[in-house]
Coordinates of C-alpha atoms in Angstrom, one line a residue:
X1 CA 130.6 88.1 85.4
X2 CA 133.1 85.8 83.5
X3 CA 135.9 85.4 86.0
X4 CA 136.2 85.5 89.9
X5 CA 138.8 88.7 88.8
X6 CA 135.5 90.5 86.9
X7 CA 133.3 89.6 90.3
X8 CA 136.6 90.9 92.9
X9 CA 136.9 93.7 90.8
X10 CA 133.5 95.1 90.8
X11 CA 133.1 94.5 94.6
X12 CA 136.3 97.1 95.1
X13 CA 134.6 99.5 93.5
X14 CA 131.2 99.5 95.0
X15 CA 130.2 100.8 98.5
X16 CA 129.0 99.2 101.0
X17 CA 126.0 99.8 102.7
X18 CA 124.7 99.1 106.6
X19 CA 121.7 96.8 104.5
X20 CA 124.9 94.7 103.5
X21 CA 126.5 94.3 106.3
X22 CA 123.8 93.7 108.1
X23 CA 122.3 91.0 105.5
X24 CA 125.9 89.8 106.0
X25 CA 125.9 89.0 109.9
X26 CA 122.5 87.5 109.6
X27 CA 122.6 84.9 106.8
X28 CA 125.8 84.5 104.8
X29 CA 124.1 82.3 102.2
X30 CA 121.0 84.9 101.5
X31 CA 123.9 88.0 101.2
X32 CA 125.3 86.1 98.8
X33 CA 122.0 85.4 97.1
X34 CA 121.1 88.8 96.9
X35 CA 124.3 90.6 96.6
X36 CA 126.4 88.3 94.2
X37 CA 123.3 86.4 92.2
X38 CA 120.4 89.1 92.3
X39 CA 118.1 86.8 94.0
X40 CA 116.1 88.9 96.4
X41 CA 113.3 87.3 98.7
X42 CA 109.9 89.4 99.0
X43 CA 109.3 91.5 101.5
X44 CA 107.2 90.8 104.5
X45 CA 104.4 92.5 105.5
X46 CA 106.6 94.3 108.2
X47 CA 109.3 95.5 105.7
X48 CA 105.9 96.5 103.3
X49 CA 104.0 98.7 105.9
X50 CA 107.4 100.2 106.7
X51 CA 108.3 100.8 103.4
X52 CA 104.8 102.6 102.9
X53 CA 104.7 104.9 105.8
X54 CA 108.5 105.8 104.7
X55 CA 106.9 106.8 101.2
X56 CA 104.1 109.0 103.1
X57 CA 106.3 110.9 105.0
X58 CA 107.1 114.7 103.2
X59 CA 103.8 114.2 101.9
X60 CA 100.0 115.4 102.3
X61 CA 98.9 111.8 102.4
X62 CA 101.9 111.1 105.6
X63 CA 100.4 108.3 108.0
X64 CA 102.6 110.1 110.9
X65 CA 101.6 113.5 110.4
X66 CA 102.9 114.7 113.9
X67 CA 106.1 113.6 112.7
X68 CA 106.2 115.8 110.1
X69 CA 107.2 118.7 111.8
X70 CA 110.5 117.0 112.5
X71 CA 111.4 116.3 108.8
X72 CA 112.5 119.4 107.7
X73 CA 115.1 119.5 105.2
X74 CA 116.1 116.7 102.4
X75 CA 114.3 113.1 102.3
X76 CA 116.5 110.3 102.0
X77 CA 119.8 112.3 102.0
X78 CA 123.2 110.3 101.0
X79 CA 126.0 109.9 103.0
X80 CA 129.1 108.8 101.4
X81 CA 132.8 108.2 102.6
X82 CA 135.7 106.9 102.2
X83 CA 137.6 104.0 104.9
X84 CA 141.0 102.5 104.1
X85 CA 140.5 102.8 100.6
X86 CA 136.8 101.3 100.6
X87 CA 133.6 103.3 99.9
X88 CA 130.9 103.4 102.6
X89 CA 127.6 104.5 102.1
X90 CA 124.3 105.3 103.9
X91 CA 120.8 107.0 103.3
X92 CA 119.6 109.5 106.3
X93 CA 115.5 109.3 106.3
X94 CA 115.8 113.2 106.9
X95 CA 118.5 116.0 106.8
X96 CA 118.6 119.5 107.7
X97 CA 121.6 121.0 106.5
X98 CA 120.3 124.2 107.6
X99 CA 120.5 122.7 111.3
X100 CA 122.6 119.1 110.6
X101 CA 119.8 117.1 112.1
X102 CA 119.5 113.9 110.8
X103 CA 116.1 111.7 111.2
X104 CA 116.1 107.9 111.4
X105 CA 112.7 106.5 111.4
X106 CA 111.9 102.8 112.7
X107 CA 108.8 101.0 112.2
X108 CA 107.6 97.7 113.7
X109 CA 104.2 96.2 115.2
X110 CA 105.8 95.9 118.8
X111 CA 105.4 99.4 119.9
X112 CA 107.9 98.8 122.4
X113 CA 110.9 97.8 119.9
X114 CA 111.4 101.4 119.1
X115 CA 112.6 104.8 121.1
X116 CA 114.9 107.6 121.0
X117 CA 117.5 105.7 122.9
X118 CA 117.5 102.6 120.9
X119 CA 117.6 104.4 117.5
X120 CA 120.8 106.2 118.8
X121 CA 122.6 103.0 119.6
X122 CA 121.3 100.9 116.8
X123 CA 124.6 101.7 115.3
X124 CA 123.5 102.6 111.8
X125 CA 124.0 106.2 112.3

């Protein structure tokens, strides 16, 4: 980018994501990192195993099989919108748009951290 203009104008015109604001609330200095400079940390091991059993899932090789017959319909379906003129966006795990269910799944090594409830008020559905 040249100019803070360039930089504002760009960031009109692209949507923003629950991964933003989140990376937003928790560490203003390492959204702007990522976001503005392209400086992104590695993952941790958590965000890695999570990452991998998100790739299994759909497939023959899924580490959750008897998940599986909850995922029916489209993997990582998009959900786009429009608020006050700004452009939101989101990625579903799962969609059915045969039955509009949508799947989030959550991973973490605390077995505890995660249940039905807690998804549904996580707020990023």
């Amino acid at each position: 980018m040249n100019n803070r203009a360039e930089l504002i104008k760009v960031w009109k015109e692209r949507p923003i994501s629950w991964s933003q604001l989140g990376s937003w609330a928790y560490s203003k200095q390492q959204w702007i990192d990522k976001y503005i400079f392209g400086l992104n940390e590695e993952p941790n091991l958590a965000m890695l195993f999570g990452n991998t059993v998100g790739d299994t899932l759909g497939t023959p090789n899924s580490m959750v099989p008897s998940l599986e017959k909850h995922l029916v319909g489209l993997k990582e379906y998009e959900l786009k919108t429009t608020l006050n003129g700004m452009t939101l966006i989101g990625y579903a795990d799962h969609y059915c748009p045969c039955t509009k269910v949508l799947n989030e799944n959550k991973t973490s090594e605390n077995k505890n951290r995660w249940n039905q409830t807690l998804v549904d008020l996580h707020g990023q559905l």
